[in-house]
C-alpha positions as a Python dict, from the first residue, in 0.01 Angstrom:
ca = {
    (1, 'X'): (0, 0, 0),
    (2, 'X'): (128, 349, -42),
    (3, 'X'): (12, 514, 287),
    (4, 'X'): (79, 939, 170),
    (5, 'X'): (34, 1159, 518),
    (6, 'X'): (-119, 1429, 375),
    (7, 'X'): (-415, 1235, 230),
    (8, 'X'): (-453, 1055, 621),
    (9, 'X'): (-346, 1327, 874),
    (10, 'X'): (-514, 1310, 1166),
    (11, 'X'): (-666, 951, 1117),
    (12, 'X'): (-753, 718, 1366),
    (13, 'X'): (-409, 531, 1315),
    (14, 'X'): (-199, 850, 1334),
    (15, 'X'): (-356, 945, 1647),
    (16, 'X'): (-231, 581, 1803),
    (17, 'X'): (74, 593, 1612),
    (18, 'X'): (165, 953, 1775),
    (19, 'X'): (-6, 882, 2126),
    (20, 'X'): (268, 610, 2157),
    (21, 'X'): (548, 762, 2016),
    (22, 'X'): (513, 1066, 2316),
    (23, 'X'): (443, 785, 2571),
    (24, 'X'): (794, 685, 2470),
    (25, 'X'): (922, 1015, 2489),
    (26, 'X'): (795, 1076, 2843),
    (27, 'X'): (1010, 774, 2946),
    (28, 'X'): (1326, 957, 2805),
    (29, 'X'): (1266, 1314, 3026),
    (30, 'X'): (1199, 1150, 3301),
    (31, 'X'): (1592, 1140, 3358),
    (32, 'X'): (1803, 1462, 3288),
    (33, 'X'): (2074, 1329, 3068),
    (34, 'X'): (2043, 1458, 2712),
    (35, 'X'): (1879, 1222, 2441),
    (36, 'X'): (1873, 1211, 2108),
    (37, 'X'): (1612, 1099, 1860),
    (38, 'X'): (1636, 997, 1493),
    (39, 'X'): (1310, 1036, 1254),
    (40, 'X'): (1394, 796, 944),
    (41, 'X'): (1051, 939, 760),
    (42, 'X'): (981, 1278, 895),
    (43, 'X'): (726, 1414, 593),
    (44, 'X'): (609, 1726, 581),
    (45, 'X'): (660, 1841, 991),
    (46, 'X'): (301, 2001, 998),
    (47, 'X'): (21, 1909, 784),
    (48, 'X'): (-314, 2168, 742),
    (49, 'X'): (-621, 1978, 755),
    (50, 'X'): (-808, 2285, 526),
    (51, 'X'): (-554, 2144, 219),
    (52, 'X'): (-691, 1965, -60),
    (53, 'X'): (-598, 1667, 33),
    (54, 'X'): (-676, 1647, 379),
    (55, 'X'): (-1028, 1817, 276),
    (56, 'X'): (-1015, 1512, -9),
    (57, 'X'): (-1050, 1243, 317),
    (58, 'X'): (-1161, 1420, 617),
    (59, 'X'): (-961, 1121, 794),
    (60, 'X'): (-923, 1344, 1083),
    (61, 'X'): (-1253, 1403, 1149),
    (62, 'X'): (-1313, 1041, 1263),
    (63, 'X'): (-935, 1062, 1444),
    (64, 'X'): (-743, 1374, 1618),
    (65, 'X'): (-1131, 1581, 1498),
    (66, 'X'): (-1283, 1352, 1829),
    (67, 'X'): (-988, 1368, 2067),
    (68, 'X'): (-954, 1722, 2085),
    (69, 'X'): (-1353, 1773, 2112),
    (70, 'X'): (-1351, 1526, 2393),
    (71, 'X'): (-956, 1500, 2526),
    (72, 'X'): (-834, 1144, 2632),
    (73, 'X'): (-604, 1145, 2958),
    (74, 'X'): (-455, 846, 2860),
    (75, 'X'): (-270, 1015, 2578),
    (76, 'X'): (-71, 1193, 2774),
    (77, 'X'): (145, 1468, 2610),
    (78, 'X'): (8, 1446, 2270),
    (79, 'X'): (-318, 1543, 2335),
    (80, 'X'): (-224, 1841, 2523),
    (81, 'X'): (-32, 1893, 2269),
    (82, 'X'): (-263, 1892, 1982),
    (83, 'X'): (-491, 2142, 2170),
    (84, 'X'): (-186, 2348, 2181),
    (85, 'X'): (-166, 2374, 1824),
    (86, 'X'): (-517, 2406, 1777),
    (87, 'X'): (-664, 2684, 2002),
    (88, 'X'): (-930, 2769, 1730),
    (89, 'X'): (-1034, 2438, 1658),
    (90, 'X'): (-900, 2181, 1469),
    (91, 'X'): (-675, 2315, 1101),
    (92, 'X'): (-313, 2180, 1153),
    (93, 'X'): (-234, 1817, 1218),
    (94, 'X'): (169, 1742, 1394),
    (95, 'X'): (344, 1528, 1179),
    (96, 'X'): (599, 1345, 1403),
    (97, 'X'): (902, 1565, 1355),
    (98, 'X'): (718, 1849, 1490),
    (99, 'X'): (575, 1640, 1807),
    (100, 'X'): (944, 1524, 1877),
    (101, 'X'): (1043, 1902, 1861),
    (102, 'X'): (824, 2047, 2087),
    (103, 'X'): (901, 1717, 2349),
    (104, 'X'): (1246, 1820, 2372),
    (105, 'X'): (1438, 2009, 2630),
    (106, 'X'): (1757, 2217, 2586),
    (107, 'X'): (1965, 1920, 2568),
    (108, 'X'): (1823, 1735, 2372),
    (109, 'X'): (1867, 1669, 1958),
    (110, 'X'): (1656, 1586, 1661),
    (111, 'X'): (1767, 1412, 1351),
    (112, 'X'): (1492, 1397, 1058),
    (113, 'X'): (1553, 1242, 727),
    (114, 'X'): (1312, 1287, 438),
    (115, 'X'): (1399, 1136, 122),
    (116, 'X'): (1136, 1325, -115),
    (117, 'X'): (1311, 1661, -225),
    (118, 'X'): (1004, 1870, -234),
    (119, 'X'): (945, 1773, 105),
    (120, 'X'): (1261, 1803, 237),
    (121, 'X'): (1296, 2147, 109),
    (122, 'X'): (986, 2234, 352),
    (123, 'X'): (1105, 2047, 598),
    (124, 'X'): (1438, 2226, 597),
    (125, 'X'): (1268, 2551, 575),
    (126, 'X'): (1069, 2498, 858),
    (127, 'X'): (1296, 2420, 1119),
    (128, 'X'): (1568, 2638, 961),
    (129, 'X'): (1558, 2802, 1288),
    (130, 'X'): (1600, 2523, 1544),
    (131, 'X'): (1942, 2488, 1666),
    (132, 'X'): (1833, 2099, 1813),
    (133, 'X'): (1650, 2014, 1475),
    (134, 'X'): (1932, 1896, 1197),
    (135, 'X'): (1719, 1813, 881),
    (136, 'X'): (1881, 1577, 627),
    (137, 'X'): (1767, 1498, 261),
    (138, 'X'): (1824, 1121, 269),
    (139, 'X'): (1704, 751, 293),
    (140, 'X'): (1605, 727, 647),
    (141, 'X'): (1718, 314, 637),
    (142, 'X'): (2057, 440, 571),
    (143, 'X'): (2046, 709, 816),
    (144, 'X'): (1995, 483, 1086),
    (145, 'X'): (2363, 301, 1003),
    (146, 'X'): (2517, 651, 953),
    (147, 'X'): (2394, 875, 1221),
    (148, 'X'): (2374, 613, 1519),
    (149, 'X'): (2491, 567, 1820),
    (150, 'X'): (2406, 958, 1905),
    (151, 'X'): (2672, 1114, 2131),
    (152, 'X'): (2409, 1116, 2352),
    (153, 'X'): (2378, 717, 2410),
    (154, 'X'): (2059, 765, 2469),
    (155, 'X'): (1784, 793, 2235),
    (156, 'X'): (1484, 672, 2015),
    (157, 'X'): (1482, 540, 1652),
    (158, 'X'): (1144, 660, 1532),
    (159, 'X'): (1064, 458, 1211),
    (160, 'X'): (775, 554, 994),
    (161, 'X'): (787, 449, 622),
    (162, 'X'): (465, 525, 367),
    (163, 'X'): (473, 164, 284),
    (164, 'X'): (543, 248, -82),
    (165, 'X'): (708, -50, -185),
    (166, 'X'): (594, -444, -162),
    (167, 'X'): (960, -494, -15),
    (168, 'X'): (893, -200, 251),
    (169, 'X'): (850, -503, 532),
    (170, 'X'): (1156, -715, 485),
    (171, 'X'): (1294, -364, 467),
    (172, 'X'): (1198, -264, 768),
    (173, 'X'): (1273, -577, 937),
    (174, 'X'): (1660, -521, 823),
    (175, 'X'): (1639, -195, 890),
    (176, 'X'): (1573, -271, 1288),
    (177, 'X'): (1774, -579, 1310),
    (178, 'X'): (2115, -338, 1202),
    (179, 'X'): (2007, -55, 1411),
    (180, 'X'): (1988, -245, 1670),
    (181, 'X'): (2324, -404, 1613),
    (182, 'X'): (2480, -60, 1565),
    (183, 'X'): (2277, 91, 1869),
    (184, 'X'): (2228, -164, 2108),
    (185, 'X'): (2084, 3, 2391),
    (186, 'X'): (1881, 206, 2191),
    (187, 'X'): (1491, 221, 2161),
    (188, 'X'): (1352, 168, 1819),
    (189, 'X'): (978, 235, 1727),
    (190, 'X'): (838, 124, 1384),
    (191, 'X'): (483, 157, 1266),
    (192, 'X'): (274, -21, 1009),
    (193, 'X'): (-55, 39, 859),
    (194, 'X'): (-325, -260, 876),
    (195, 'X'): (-553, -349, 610),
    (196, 'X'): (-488, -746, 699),
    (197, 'X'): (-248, -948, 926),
    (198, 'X'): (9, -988, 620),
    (199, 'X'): (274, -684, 715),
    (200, 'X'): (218, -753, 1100),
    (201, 'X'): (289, -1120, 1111),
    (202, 'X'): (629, -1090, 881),
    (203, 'X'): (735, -800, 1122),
    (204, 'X'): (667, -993, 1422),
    (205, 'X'): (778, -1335, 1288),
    (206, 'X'): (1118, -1142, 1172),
    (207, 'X'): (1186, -1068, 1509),
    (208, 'X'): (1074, -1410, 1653),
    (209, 'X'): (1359, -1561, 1401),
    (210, 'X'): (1640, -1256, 1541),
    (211, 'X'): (1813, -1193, 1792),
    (212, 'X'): (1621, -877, 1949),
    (213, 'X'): (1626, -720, 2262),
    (214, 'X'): (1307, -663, 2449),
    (215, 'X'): (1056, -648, 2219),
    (216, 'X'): (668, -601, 2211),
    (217, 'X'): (398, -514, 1958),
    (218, 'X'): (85, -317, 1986),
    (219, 'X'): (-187, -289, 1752),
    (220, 'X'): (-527, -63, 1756),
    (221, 'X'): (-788, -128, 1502),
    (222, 'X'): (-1043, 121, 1493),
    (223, 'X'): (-1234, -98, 1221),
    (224, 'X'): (-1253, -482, 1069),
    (225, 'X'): (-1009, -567, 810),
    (226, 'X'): (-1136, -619, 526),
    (227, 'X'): (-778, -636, 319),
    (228, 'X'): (-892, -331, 145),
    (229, 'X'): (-944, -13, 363),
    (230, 'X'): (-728, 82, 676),
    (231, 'X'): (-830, -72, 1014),
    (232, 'X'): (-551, 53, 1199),
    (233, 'X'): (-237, 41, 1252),
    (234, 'X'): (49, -142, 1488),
    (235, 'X'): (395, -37, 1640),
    (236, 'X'): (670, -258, 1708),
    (237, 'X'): (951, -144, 2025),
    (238, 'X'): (1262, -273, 2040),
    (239, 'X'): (1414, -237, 2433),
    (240, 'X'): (1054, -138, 2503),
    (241, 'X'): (1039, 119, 2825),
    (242, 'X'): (939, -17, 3117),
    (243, 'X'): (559, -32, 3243),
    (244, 'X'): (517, 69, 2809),
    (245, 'X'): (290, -197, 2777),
    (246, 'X'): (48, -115, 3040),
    (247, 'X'): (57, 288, 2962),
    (248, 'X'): (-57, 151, 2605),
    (249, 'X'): (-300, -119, 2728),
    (250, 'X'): (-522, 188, 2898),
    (251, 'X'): (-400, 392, 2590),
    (252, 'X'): (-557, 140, 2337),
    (253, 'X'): (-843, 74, 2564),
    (254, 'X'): (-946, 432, 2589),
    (255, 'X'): (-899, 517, 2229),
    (256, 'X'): (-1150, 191, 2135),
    (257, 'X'): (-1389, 401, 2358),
    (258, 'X'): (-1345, 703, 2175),
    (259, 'X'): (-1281, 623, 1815),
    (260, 'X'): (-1379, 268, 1769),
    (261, 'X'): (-1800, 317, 1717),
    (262, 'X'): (-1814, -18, 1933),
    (263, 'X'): (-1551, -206, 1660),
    (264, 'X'): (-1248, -142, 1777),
    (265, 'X'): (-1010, -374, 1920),
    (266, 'X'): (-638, -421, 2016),
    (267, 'X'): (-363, -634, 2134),
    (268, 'X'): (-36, -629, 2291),
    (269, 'X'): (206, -903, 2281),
    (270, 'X'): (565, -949, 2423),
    (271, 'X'): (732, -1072, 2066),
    (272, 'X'): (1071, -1175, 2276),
    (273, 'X'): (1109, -1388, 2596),
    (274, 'X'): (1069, -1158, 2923),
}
């Protein structure tokens, strides 16, 4: 599937996809040493919901559109931050380069690789600015070999492809299993979209087969799969925070309440050995 941002901004998935991706970022200010964090796909930074496309979908009315109307606790920072954005209601969506920016503290450093030079132009322009955002027009699987271990030693891999090739999983599935080589101690998040169990299972049965650190996998389906439309969406962690999989149980089980229209259901599994 090709899964383009601008066309699903805001959707059901991106709002699980980006509720877990600050729950991981909460674990790394809890302590005061610097971090760093490397976004392999980082799009467009900011996407406006009155575009064209987004208008084209109106994905986010049935997504972000319902959180900020009704707020969900159990997201954490990213629904306060979303309001933040969005004083007047609801026109810009945060792409995840521009959640990770406004997460970070002083010390703390933002790599984000786009690969599409239109978009990396705006990308570029946007942060041009922001001394702790370093912008880099490149394949994010590559950047992962060449920009890691941080200086920091501490960090997140935040891995987020469109899903624009049929190779993208065994792709991905590399991609992790050298990062993780390279980076050891790191924490690596990867998403994937869900029309049927085909991309999940060949994630997760990749890294039953490796040799992977702690390792679980979430998924939230706000709708049935039908193989053809999106139901939802999963994330993978590598050296997976602790108490993660409970602050995304209540996660999961509070967005089913709010965007799920009595459908929805999720799952969390430990993929490696506790």
């Amino acid at each position: 599937m090709n899964y383009r941002h601008a066309f699903h901004a805001g959707n059901h998935t991106e709002v699980f996809k980006h509720a877990a991706l600050c729950l991981v970022l909460e674990h790394l200010l809890q302590k005061p040493q610097a971090f760093a964090v490397l976004d392999t796909h980082a799009g467009l930074g900011v996407y406006d919901l009155t575009s064209e496309e987004a208008q084209k979908t109106r994905e986010y009315e049935q997504g972000a559109g319902r959180l900020l109307g009704r707020g969900l606790p159990e997201a954490g920072a990213y629904a306060d931050l979303l309001r933040a954005m969005n004083p007047g209601g609801l026109k810009a969506y945060p792409g995840s380069p521009e959640i990770i920016r406004r997460m970070l503290r002083a010390q703390d450093r933002l790599m984000a690789c786009e690969l599409h030079p239109k978009d990396a132009e705006t990308l570029k322009a946007r942060y041009r600015r922001e001394t702790q955002v370093f912008v880099h027009h490149r394949d994010g699987y590559e950047a992962i070999g060449a920009l890691t271990p941080p200086p920091e030693r501490r960090g997140l891999v935040f891995i987020d492809p469109p899903f624009e090739q049929k190779d993208e999983a065994a792709r991905l599935s590399r991609a992790l299993a050298a990062g993780l080589r390279k980076w050891p101690g790191g924490i690596f998040l990867a998403w994937y979209p869900i029309k049927d169990a085909v991309i999940g299972e060949s994630l997760s049965q990749a890294v039953a087969d490796g040799d992977f650190p702690k390792t679980l996998r979430a998924e939230f389906l706000a709708y049935p799969q039908d193989g053809l439309s999106l139901a939802g969406g999963g994330v993978i962690v590598c050296n997976a925070p602790w108490k993660l999989d409970e602050r995304l149980a209540a996660l999961c089980e509070a967005l089913a309440g709010l965007l799920g229209d009595g459908g929805a259901r999720w799952a969390i599994d430990p993929l490696t050995p506790a």
